[in-house]
Coordinates of C-alpha atoms and ligand atoms in Angstrom, one line a residue:
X13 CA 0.0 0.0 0.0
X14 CA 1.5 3.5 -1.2
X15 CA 1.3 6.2 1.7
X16 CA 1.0 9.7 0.6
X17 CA 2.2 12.4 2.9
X18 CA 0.7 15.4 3.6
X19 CA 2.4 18.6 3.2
X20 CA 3.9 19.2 6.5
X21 CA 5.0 15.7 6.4
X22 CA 7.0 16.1 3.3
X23 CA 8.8 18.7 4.9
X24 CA 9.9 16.8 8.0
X25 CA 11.2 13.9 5.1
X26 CA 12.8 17.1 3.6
X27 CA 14.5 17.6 7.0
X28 CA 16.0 14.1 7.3
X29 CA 17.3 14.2 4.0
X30 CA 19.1 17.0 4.1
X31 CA 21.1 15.5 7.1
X32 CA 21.8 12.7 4.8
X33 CA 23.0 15.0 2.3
X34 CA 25.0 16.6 4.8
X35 CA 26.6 14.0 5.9
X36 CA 27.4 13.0 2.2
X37 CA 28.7 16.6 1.5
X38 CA 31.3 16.6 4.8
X39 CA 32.4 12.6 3.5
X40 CA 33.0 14.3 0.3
X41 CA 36.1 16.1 2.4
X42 CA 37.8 13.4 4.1
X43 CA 37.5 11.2 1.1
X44 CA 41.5 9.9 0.1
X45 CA 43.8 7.4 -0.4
X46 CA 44.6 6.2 3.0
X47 CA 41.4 6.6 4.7
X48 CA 39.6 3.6 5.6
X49 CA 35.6 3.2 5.6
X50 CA 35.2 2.5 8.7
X51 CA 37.0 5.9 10.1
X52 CA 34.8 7.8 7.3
X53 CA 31.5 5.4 9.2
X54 CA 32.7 6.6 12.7
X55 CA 32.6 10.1 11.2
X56 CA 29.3 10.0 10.2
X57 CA 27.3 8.6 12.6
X58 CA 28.9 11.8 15.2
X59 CA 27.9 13.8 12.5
X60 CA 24.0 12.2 12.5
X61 CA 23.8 12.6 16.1
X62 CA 25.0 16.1 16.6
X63 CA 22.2 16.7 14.3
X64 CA 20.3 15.6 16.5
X65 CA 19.5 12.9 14.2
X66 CA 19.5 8.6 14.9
X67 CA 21.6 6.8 12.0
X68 CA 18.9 5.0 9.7
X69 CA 20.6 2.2 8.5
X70 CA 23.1 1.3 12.3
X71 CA 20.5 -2.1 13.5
X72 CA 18.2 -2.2 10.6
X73 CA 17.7 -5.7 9.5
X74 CA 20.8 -6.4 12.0
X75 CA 23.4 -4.2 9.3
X76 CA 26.3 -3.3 12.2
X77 CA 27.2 0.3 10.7
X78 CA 26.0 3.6 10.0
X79 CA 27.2 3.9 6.4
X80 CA 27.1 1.0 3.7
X81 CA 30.4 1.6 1.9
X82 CA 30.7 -0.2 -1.4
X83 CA 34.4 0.2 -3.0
X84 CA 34.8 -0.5 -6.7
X85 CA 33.3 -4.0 -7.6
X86 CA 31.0 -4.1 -4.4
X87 CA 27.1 -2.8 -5.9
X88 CA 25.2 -2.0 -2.6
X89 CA 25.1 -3.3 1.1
X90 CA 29.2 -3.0 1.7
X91 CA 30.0 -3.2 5.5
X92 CA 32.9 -0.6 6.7
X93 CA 36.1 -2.2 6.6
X94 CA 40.2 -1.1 8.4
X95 CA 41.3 -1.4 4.0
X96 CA 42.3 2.1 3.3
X97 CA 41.1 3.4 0.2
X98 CA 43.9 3.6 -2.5
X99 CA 43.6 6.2 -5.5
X100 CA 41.5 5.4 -8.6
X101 CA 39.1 3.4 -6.4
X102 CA 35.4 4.3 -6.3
X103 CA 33.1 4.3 -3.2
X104 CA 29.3 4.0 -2.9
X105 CA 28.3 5.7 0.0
X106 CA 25.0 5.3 1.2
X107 CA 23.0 6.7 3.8
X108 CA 20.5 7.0 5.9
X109 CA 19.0 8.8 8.9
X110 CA 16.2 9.4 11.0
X111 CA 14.6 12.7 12.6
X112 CA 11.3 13.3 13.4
X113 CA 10.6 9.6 13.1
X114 CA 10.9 10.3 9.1
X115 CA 13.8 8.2 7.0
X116 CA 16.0 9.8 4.8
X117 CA 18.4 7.0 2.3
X118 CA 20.3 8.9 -0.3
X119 CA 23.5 7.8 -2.3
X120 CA 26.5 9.2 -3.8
X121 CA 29.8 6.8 -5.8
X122 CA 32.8 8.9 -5.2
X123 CA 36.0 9.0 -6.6
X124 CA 39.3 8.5 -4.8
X125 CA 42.1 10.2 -6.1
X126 CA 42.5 9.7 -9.7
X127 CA 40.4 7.6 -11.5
X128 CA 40.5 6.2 -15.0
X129 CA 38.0 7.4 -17.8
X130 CA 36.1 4.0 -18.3
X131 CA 35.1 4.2 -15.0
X132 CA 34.4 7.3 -14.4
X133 CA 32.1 7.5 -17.9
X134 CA 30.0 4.8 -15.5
X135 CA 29.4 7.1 -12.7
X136 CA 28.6 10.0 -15.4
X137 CA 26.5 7.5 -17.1
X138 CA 24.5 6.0 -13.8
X139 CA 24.1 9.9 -12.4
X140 CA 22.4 10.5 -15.4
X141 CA 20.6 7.2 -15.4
X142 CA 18.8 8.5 -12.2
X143 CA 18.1 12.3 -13.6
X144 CA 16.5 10.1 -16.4
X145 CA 14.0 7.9 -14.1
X146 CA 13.2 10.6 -11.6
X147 CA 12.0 12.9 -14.3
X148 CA 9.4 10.1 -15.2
X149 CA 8.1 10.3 -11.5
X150 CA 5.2 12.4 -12.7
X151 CA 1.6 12.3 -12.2
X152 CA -0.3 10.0 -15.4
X153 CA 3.0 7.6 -15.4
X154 CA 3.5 4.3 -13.5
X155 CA 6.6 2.8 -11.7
X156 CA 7.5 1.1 -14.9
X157 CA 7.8 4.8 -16.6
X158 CA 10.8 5.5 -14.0
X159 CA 12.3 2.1 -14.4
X160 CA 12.5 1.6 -18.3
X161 CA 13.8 5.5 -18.2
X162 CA 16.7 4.3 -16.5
X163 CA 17.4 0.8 -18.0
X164 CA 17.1 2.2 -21.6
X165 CA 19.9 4.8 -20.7
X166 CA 22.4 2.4 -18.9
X167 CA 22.2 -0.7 -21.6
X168 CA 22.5 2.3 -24.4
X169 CA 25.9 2.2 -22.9
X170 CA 26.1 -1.7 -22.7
X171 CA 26.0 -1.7 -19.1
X172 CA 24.2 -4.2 -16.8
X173 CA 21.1 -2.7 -14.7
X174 CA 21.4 -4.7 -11.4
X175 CA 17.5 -6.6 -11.0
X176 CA 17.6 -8.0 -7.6
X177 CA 18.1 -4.6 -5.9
X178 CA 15.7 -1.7 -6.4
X179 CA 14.4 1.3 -4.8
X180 CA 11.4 2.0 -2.9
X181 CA 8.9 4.2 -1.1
X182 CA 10.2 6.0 1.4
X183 CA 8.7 7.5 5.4
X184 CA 8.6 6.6 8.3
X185 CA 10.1 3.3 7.6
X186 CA 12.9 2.6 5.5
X187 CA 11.2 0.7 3.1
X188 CA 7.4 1.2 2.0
X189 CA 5.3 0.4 -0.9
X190 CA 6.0 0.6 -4.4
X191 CA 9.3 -1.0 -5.2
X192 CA 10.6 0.5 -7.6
X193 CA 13.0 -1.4 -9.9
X194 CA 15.7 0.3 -12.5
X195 CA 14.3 -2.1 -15.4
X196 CA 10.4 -2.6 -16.9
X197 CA 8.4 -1.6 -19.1
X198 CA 6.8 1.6 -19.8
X199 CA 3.3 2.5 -18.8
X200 CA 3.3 -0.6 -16.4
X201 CA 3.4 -1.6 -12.2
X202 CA 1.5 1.0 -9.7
X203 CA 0.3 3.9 -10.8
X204 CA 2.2 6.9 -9.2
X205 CA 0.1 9.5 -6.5
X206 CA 0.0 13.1 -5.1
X207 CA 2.3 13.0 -2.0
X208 CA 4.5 10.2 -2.3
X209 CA 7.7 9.7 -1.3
X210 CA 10.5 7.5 -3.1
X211 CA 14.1 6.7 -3.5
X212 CA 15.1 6.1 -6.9
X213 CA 18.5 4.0 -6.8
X214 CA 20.1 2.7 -9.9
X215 CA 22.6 0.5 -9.7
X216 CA 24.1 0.3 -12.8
X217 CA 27.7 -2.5 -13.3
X218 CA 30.2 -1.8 -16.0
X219 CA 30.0 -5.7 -17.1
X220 CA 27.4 -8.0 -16.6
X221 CA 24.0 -7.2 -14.5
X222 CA 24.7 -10.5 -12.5
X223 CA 25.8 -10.5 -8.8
X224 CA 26.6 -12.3 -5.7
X225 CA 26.8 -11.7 -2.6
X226 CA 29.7 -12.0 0.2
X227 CA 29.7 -14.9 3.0
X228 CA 29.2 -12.0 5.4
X229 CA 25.6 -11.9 4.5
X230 CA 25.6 -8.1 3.5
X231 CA 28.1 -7.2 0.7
X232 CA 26.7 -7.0 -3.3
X233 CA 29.4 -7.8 -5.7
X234 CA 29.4 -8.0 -9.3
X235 CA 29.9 -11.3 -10.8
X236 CA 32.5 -10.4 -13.4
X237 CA 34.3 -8.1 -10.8
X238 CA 34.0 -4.9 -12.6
X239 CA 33.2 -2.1 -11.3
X240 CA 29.4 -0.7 -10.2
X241 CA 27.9 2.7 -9.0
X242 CA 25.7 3.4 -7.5
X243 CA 23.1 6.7 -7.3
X244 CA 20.1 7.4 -4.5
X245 CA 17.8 11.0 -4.1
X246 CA 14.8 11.1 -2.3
X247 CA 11.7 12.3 -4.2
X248 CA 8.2 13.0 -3.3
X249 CA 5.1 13.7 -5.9
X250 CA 4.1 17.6 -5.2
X251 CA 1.8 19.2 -7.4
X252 CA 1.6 16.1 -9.9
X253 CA 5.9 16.7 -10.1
X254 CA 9.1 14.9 -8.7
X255 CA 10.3 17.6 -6.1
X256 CA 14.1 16.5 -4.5
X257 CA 14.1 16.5 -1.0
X258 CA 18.1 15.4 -0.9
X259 CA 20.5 17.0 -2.6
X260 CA 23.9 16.9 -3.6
X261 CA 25.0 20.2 -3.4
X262 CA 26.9 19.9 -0.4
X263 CA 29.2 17.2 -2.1
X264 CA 29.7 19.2 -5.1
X265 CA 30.5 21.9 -2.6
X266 CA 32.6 20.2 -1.2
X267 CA 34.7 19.2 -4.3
X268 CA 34.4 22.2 -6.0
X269 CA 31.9 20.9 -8.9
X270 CA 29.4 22.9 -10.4
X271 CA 26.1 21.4 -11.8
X272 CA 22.7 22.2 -12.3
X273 CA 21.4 19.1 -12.9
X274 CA 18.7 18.9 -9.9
X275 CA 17.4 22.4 -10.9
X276 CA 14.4 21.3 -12.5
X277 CA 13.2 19.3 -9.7
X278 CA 13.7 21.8 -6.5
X279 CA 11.5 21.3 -3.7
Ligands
LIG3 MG1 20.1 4.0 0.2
LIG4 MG1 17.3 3.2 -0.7

């Protein structure tokens, strides 16, 4: 069952997001060869709370940590690790928190260091992917708008669209109703309302869509072992329109990047 929010609701997810984004845009800082994930997962759950805020994902469904960091061939799910990160890796970095008893789950694949062209045309390529599905998240269209959106624009580039994973509704739990996958077909799967709230998520591999997952229980890897990214904004449905409640202006803030590729969809 979909659960619109009211106004006033969508602003407290607004809240919680932005801590998420936050938290994404001071990571973006301390991200470097040498640093491992599990000093950057200390960081950010001191950061959460002296927001006053409760780390989302730190106990949910038993996961131990506060961030899930997924390095290079990892998709999703990666538990914090003592490995420092060495240049021309990648890391997934998702993240969630909870104020006002509201979730916010947003995702951002950085770069460490240098990193070679292939792989960074895969981040470009999955960051676009999402830009793609969220602007199908539009009153008249159906989950399956957002999700052939963003497989049609990652197998343009011949790259595998991950099936087992998908996104979902977002609010005052982690995970409500729809799903919503990053491959279908158009104009099929729930019909989209006023006032819903959703993370859209691709997770997009350089090689094959095929994955496995670690003996640990938690960590998505690609089958092949190439690399995957991995992209996450919260969205709600105001005024028939995808509105962002995260952003990731305080990463590119933080790393000096300027973009306006969330203008469009401004809360
Ligand atoms: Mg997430
Ligand atoms: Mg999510």
């Amino acid at each position: 069952m979909i659960i619109p929010k009211t106004r006033e609701q969508i602003e407290l997810m607004r809240e919680s997001a932005l801590i998420v984004s936050k938290t994404l845009g001071m990571l973006a800082k301390e991200i470097q060869p040498g640093v491992t994930t599990l000093d950057l997962d200390k960081k950010a759950e001191e950061f959460i709370k002296d927001h006053n805020a409760i780390p989302g994902f730190k106990g949910l469904y038993d996961f131990p940590n506060t961030l899930c960091m997924s390095p290079n061939a990892q998709v999703v799910h990666g538990v914090p690790t003592n490995k420092p990160l060495v240049n021309g890796d990648i890391i997934s970095i998702d993240c969630g928190a909870i104020k006002n008893g509201y979730y916010g789950d947003h995702a951002y694949t950085f770069q460490v260091g240098e990193v070679d062209a292939e792989t960074k045309k895969l981040l470009e390529i999955t960051k676009e992917s999402l830009y793609k599905g969220i602007e199908q998240f539009k009153l008249g269209n159906r989950v399956g708008d957002v999700a052939f959106a963003i497989q049609k624009h990652a197998e343009k580039h011949n790259y595998g669209v991950v099936r087992e994973l998908v996104g979902h509704g977002l609010g005052t739990t982690m995970h409500e109703d729809p799903q919503m996958p990053n491959y279908g077909k158009r104009g099929r799967g729930k019909k989209f309302v006023e006032g819903m709230t959703v993370a859209i998520e691709p997770m997009i591999n350089m090689g094959t869509r095929r994955i496995k997952q670690l003996p640990d229980g938690w960590t998505i890897l690609t089958a092949d072992g190439k690399p995957s990214a991995h992209f996450e904004h919260d969205v709600a449905m105001v005024e028939g329109k995808p509105k962002l409640l995260s952003t990731f202006d305080y990463v590119y803030d933080a790393l000096g990047i300027e973009s306006n590729e969330e203008d469009e969809f401004r809360f």
